Amino acid sequence: MQALANLNGQQMPLAEVKIPALDRGFLFGDAVYEVLRVYQGRPWLADEHFERLARSLQAIRIQGVDVVRLRRRMLETITAGRFQEATVYIQITRGAAARSHSFPAQATPLELLYVQEFDDPYRSARLTGGAVSTQPDSRWDRCDIKSTNLLANVLAMQAAKEHDCVEALFCLPDGALTEGTHTSFFGVLEGAVLTAPNSNAILPGITRGLLLKLAASAKIPVREQVLKRSDLGSVSELFLTGTTSEILPIIRVDDQTIGNGKPGPITRRLQDAYQQAVADYLRS
Ligand SMILES: Cc1ncc(COP(=O)(O)O)c(C=O)c1O
């Protein structure tokens, strides 16, 4: 099934989308984005994703985007392409204008979305667990904005891949483990789930938000507290969360094995709770 796009209200195959060379998303990374998962033809956690998109737009001061209309276009595209297991990518840029760093006086935001079939690359790592490679967190200090400025993430993920790892884990100079290049990071310490509190140092992950609710319902204690590299010898489990990765057990960090080297019982319970939440949504 070919990927189907909607560019500024016009539906077309993704392969036919053309973006002007002077678009500020292309020239400056002056853009924000979202990725949603579609299960059985239905977008998952759409309210949360569109709320975050609205917050990102506000944070970088892009005005005039009708997020409700965008959501309608997304649903139309999913239906038109008869997508079942899919992802939706949405990107809003400040639009095209003569190249100058400050905002152009006249520019219309570019609104692109596309839907494509999802061939799950995490299926086996979700069962067996994966390894991560720590990489210096050299990003800017507004990681809470879901901007398309992803060069630090790209370089860190490439380094991780070259170490046969499923993800890179960003590490600050003081040893704080913030998050992955495209995932949120969690550990289990003395039976409690720990994850960094939302701040400008991490993206407020939508799956992270769901995980915190699932843990609360399962009566698993949660502490929003940064894990440090020096904690890795004490944690019994680690896992990552993300829209496409869902809940991904981590069994090794660099050369250090975590727990007994297998996905742990709390991770498994949360994975089951995640599947149940999706099933409940699809039945609703
Ligand atoms: C840096 C970063 N952290 C965390 C996440 C996970 O967020 P979500 O659960 O909303 O996919 C992402 C998603 O792409 C990300 O890019």
Short mmCIF file of C-alpha atoms and ligand atoms in Angstrom, two decimals:
data_model
loop_
_atom_site.label_atom_id
_atom_site.label_comp_id
_atom_site.label_asym_id
_atom_site.label_seq_id
_atom_site.Cartn_x
_atom_site.Cartn_y
_atom_site.Cartn_z
CA MET A 1 0.00 0.00 0.00
CA GLN A 2 1.49 3.35 -0.99
CA ALA A 3 1.96 6.10 1.56
CA LEU A 4 -0.71 8.78 1.28
CA ALA A 5 -0.14 12.45 2.10
CA ASN A 6 -2.08 15.62 2.65
CA LEU A 7 -0.18 18.80 1.80
CA ASN A 8 -1.97 22.01 2.79
CA GLY A 9 -5.37 20.33 2.37
CA GLN A 10 -4.62 18.44 -0.83
CA GLN A 11 -4.47 14.67 -0.76
CA MET A 12 -1.82 12.97 -2.91
CA PRO A 13 0.59 10.01 -2.89
CA LEU A 14 3.53 10.84 -0.63
CA ALA A 15 5.86 10.29 -3.61
CA GLU A 16 4.22 13.26 -5.36
CA VAL A 17 4.67 15.78 -2.54
CA LYS A 18 6.89 18.72 -3.49
CA ILE A 19 8.15 21.22 -0.91
CA PRO A 20 9.60 24.60 -2.01
CA ALA A 21 13.39 24.92 -1.63
CA LEU A 22 12.88 28.11 0.39
CA ASP A 23 10.68 26.39 2.95
CA ARG A 24 12.01 27.30 6.39
CA GLY A 25 11.63 23.76 7.63
CA PHE A 26 14.17 22.72 4.98
CA LEU A 27 16.50 25.72 5.44
CA PHE A 28 16.43 26.23 9.22
CA GLY A 29 14.63 23.26 10.76
CA ASP A 30 12.03 25.94 11.60
CA ALA A 31 9.33 23.35 12.15
CA VAL A 32 7.62 21.04 14.61
CA TYR A 33 6.26 17.53 14.14
CA GLU A 34 4.27 14.65 15.59
CA VAL A 35 4.17 10.90 15.03
CA LEU A 36 1.06 8.88 15.86
CA ARG A 37 0.48 5.13 15.77
CA VAL A 38 -2.62 3.78 14.06
CA TYR A 39 -3.94 0.44 15.36
CA GLN A 40 -6.58 -1.35 13.28
CA GLY A 41 -7.32 1.86 11.40
CA ARG A 42 -7.72 4.01 14.50
CA PRO A 43 -5.25 6.68 15.67
CA TRP A 44 -4.01 6.01 19.20
CA LEU A 45 -3.86 8.80 21.81
CA ALA A 46 -4.81 11.43 19.22
CA ASP A 47 -6.01 14.02 21.80
CA GLU A 48 -2.63 13.92 23.53
CA HIS A 49 -0.64 14.14 20.27
CA PHE A 50 -2.65 17.10 18.96
CA GLU A 51 -2.40 18.89 22.32
CA ARG A 52 1.38 18.48 22.22
CA LEU A 53 1.46 19.70 18.61
CA ALA A 54 -0.49 22.83 19.63
CA ARG A 55 2.01 23.40 22.49
CA SER A 56 5.00 22.97 20.14
CA LEU A 57 3.48 25.43 17.64
CA GLN A 58 2.94 27.96 20.40
CA ALA A 59 6.46 27.47 21.76
CA ILE A 60 8.07 28.34 18.41
CA ARG A 61 5.43 31.01 17.68
CA ILE A 62 3.90 29.56 14.51
CA GLN A 63 0.42 31.02 14.26
CA GLY A 64 -2.65 30.35 12.16
CA VAL A 65 -2.63 26.55 12.13
CA ASP A 66 -6.06 24.97 12.66
CA VAL A 67 -5.17 21.84 14.61
CA VAL A 68 -8.77 20.55 14.49
CA ARG A 69 -8.76 20.78 10.68
CA LEU A 70 -5.41 19.00 10.64
CA ARG A 71 -6.86 16.19 12.71
CA ARG A 72 -9.78 15.89 10.30
CA ARG A 73 -7.34 15.65 7.37
CA MET A 74 -5.47 12.91 9.20
CA LEU A 75 -8.65 10.86 9.67
CA GLU A 76 -9.62 11.37 6.01
CA THR A 77 -6.19 10.20 4.88
CA ILE A 78 -6.30 7.08 7.09
CA THR A 79 -9.75 6.24 5.69
CA ALA A 80 -8.87 7.03 2.06
CA GLY A 81 -5.82 4.74 2.17
CA ARG A 82 -7.69 2.03 4.17
CA PHE A 83 -4.72 1.90 6.53
CA GLN A 84 -4.84 -0.59 9.41
CA GLU A 85 -1.42 -0.87 11.11
CA ALA A 86 0.18 2.46 10.27
CA THR A 87 1.94 5.59 11.44
CA VAL A 88 0.99 9.20 10.82
CA TYR A 89 3.72 11.82 10.45
CA ILE A 90 2.71 15.48 10.75
CA GLN A 91 5.05 18.40 10.15
CA ILE A 92 4.28 22.10 10.29
CA THR A 93 6.89 24.57 9.11
CA ARG A 94 6.88 28.36 9.21
CA GLY A 95 6.51 28.27 5.42
CA ALA A 96 8.53 29.55 2.47
CA ALA A 97 10.12 33.01 2.30
CA ALA A 98 13.36 34.73 1.22
CA ARG A 99 16.09 33.30 3.45
CA SER A 100 16.57 35.41 6.57
CA HIS A 101 16.80 34.14 10.14
CA SER A 102 14.07 36.30 11.67
CA PHE A 103 10.41 35.45 11.04
CA PRO A 104 9.20 36.51 7.58
CA ALA A 105 6.52 39.23 7.53
CA GLN A 106 4.38 37.18 5.16
CA ALA A 107 4.57 33.42 5.20
CA THR A 108 1.89 30.81 5.37
CA PRO A 109 2.74 27.76 7.48
CA LEU A 110 3.20 24.58 5.48
CA GLU A 111 1.03 21.72 6.75
CA LEU A 112 2.15 18.26 5.72
CA LEU A 113 0.93 14.95 6.97
CA TYR A 114 1.30 11.46 5.62
CA VAL A 115 0.17 7.99 6.60
CA GLN A 116 2.18 4.89 5.87
CA GLU A 117 1.91 1.22 6.70
CA PHE A 118 3.82 0.22 9.83
CA ASP A 119 6.17 -2.73 9.57
CA ASP A 120 7.11 -3.14 13.22
CA PRO A 121 10.93 -3.06 13.59
CA TYR A 122 10.78 -3.59 17.38
CA ARG A 123 8.84 -6.89 17.47
CA SER A 124 11.74 -9.11 18.50
CA ALA A 125 13.47 -6.55 20.81
CA ARG A 126 10.16 -6.11 22.65
CA LEU A 127 10.26 -9.84 23.51
CA THR A 128 13.96 -10.41 24.15
CA GLY A 129 15.06 -6.91 25.22
CA GLY A 130 17.66 -4.75 23.52
CA ALA A 131 20.93 -2.97 24.26
CA VAL A 132 21.49 0.79 24.38
CA SER A 133 24.62 2.87 23.96
CA THR A 134 25.13 5.99 26.08
CA GLN A 135 25.94 9.10 24.09
CA PRO A 136 26.65 12.67 25.27
CA ASP A 137 23.48 14.76 25.38
CA SER A 138 24.64 17.62 23.16
CA ARG A 139 21.14 18.91 22.35
CA TRP A 140 19.84 22.42 22.99
CA ASP A 141 17.98 23.28 26.19
CA ARG A 142 14.43 23.14 24.75
CA CYS A 143 14.13 19.39 24.31
CA ASP A 144 10.52 19.74 25.49
CA ILE A 145 9.61 21.14 22.05
CA LYS A 146 9.06 18.47 19.41
CA SER A 147 11.07 20.33 16.77
CA THR A 148 12.57 18.84 13.61
CA ASN A 149 16.05 19.97 14.71
CA LEU A 150 17.19 16.40 15.24
CA LEU A 151 20.85 16.38 14.21
CA ALA A 152 22.12 15.49 17.70
CA ASN A 153 19.55 12.67 17.83
CA VAL A 154 20.54 11.47 14.34
CA LEU A 155 24.26 11.34 15.19
CA ALA A 156 23.66 9.64 18.55
CA MET A 157 21.35 7.03 17.00
CA GLN A 158 23.85 6.30 14.22
CA ALA A 159 26.59 5.75 16.82
CA ALA A 160 24.25 3.40 18.73
CA LYS A 161 23.43 1.47 15.57
CA GLU A 162 27.14 1.06 14.85
CA HIS A 163 27.36 -0.57 18.32
CA ASP A 164 24.47 -2.95 17.44
CA CYS A 165 22.15 -1.14 19.87
CA VAL A 166 18.42 -0.50 19.49
CA GLU A 167 18.70 3.05 20.84
CA ALA A 168 21.13 5.66 22.15
CA LEU A 169 20.64 6.90 25.69
CA PHE A 170 21.51 10.56 26.19
CA CYS A 171 23.81 11.25 29.15
CA LEU A 172 24.53 14.71 30.61
CA PRO A 173 28.00 15.61 31.96
CA ASP A 174 26.84 14.93 35.54
CA GLY A 175 25.85 11.36 34.58
CA ALA A 176 22.09 12.05 34.34
CA LEU A 177 20.40 9.75 31.82
CA THR A 178 17.74 11.92 30.20
CA GLU A 179 16.04 9.96 27.41
CA GLY A 180 16.63 8.14 24.15
CA THR A 181 16.89 9.74 20.70
CA HIS A 182 13.24 8.87 20.07
CA THR A 183 12.13 7.26 23.34
CA SER A 184 11.56 8.07 27.01
CA PHE A 185 13.68 6.25 29.60
CA PHE A 186 12.61 4.32 32.72
CA GLY A 187 14.27 2.22 35.39
CA VAL A 188 13.05 -0.01 38.21
CA LEU A 189 14.76 0.56 41.55
CA GLU A 190 13.65 -1.32 44.67
CA GLY A 191 10.31 -2.13 43.08
CA ALA A 192 9.52 1.46 42.02
CA VAL A 193 9.47 2.80 38.47
CA LEU A 194 11.71 5.84 38.04
CA THR A 195 11.74 8.30 35.14
CA ALA A 196 13.04 11.84 34.68
CA PRO A 197 10.46 14.52 35.54
CA ASN A 198 9.15 16.56 32.62
CA SER A 199 11.39 19.60 32.12
CA ASN A 200 13.15 21.37 29.26
CA ALA A 201 15.67 18.48 29.26
CA ILE A 202 13.28 15.89 27.81
CA LEU A 203 10.32 15.58 25.48
CA PRO A 204 7.08 14.99 27.39
CA GLY A 205 6.48 11.61 25.75
CA ILE A 206 2.88 10.66 25.10
CA THR A 207 3.67 7.00 25.80
CA ARG A 208 5.52 8.14 28.95
CA GLY A 209 2.30 9.83 30.11
CA LEU A 210 0.30 6.68 29.44
CA LEU A 211 2.91 4.52 31.20
CA LEU A 212 2.62 6.61 34.37
CA LYS A 213 -1.16 6.07 34.34
CA LEU A 214 -0.80 2.33 33.68
CA ALA A 215 1.70 1.99 36.55
CA ALA A 216 -0.64 3.87 38.89
CA SER A 217 -3.58 1.60 37.94
CA ALA A 218 -1.41 -1.47 38.51
CA LYS A 219 -0.39 -0.05 41.91
CA ILE A 220 3.28 0.00 40.91
CA PRO A 221 5.01 2.86 42.75
CA VAL A 222 6.38 5.62 40.48
CA ARG A 223 8.96 8.30 41.25
CA GLU A 224 9.67 11.08 38.77
CA GLN A 225 13.37 11.19 39.48
CA VAL A 226 16.42 11.29 37.18
CA LEU A 227 18.43 8.09 36.94
CA LYS A 228 22.18 8.46 36.76
CA ARG A 229 24.80 6.29 35.18
CA SER A 230 25.98 5.41 38.71
CA ASP A 231 22.49 3.93 39.43
CA LEU A 232 22.84 1.29 36.72
CA GLY A 233 24.42 -1.23 39.07
CA SER A 234 21.41 -0.99 41.41
CA VAL A 235 18.44 -1.02 38.99
CA SER A 236 16.76 -4.36 38.41
CA GLU A 237 15.10 -3.39 35.11
CA LEU A 238 15.26 -0.71 32.42
CA PHE A 239 12.88 0.04 29.59
CA LEU A 240 12.10 2.67 26.98
CA THR A 241 8.74 3.93 25.78
CA GLY A 242 7.70 5.54 22.51
CA THR A 243 4.90 5.75 19.98
CA THR A 244 6.33 3.09 17.67
CA SER A 245 8.49 1.18 20.16
CA GLU A 246 5.66 0.99 22.78
CA ILE A 247 7.46 -0.54 25.81
CA LEU A 248 10.91 -1.85 25.01
CA PRO A 249 12.93 -3.76 27.66
CA ILE A 250 16.62 -2.82 27.92
CA ILE A 251 18.95 -5.57 29.10
CA ARG A 252 22.34 -3.95 28.52
CA VAL A 253 23.77 -0.41 28.68
CA ASP A 254 27.16 -0.18 26.93
CA ASP A 255 29.03 -3.14 28.51
CA GLN A 256 26.88 -3.33 31.64
CA THR A 257 24.23 -6.05 31.92
CA ILE A 258 21.03 -4.92 33.66
CA GLY A 259 19.49 -7.18 36.32
CA ASN A 260 19.72 -10.80 35.18
CA GLY A 261 20.05 -9.81 31.52
CA LYS A 262 16.41 -10.58 30.74
CA PRO A 263 13.29 -8.37 30.56
CA GLY A 264 12.02 -8.01 34.13
CA PRO A 265 8.60 -8.73 35.69
CA ILE A 266 7.53 -5.09 36.09
CA THR A 267 8.38 -4.35 32.44
CA ARG A 268 6.34 -7.42 31.43
CA ARG A 269 3.36 -6.33 33.53
CA LEU A 270 3.48 -2.87 31.98
CA GLN A 271 3.76 -4.33 28.47
CA ASP A 272 0.64 -6.42 29.16
CA ALA A 273 -1.17 -3.37 30.54
CA TYR A 274 -0.22 -1.41 27.41
CA GLN A 275 -1.65 -4.13 25.13
CA GLN A 276 -4.80 -4.21 27.25
CA ALA A 277 -5.19 -0.41 26.98
CA VAL A 278 -4.93 -0.60 23.18
CA ALA A 279 -7.43 -3.49 23.10
CA ASP A 280 -9.86 -1.54 25.32
CA TYR A 281 -9.56 1.49 23.02
CA LEU A 282 -10.22 -0.62 19.92
CA ARG A 283 -13.31 -2.10 21.55
CA SER A 284 -14.66 1.34 22.57
C1 LIG B 1 13.46 12.74 22.12
C2 LIG B 1 12.24 11.91 22.29
N1 LIG B 1 11.89 11.47 23.52
C3 LIG B 1 10.81 10.69 23.72
C4 LIG B 1 10.01 10.30 22.65
C5 LIG B 1 8.82 9.43 22.91
O1 LIG B 1 7.65 10.20 22.78
P1 LIG B 1 6.25 9.56 22.39
O2 LIG B 1 5.92 8.58 23.45
O3 LIG B 1 5.34 10.73 22.36
O4 LIG B 1 6.45 8.91 21.05
C6 LIG B 1 10.31 10.76 21.37
C7 LIG B 1 9.46 10.39 20.24
O5 LIG B 1 9.81 10.53 19.10
C8 LIG B 1 11.45 11.58 21.18
O6 LIG B 1 11.77 12.03 19.96
#
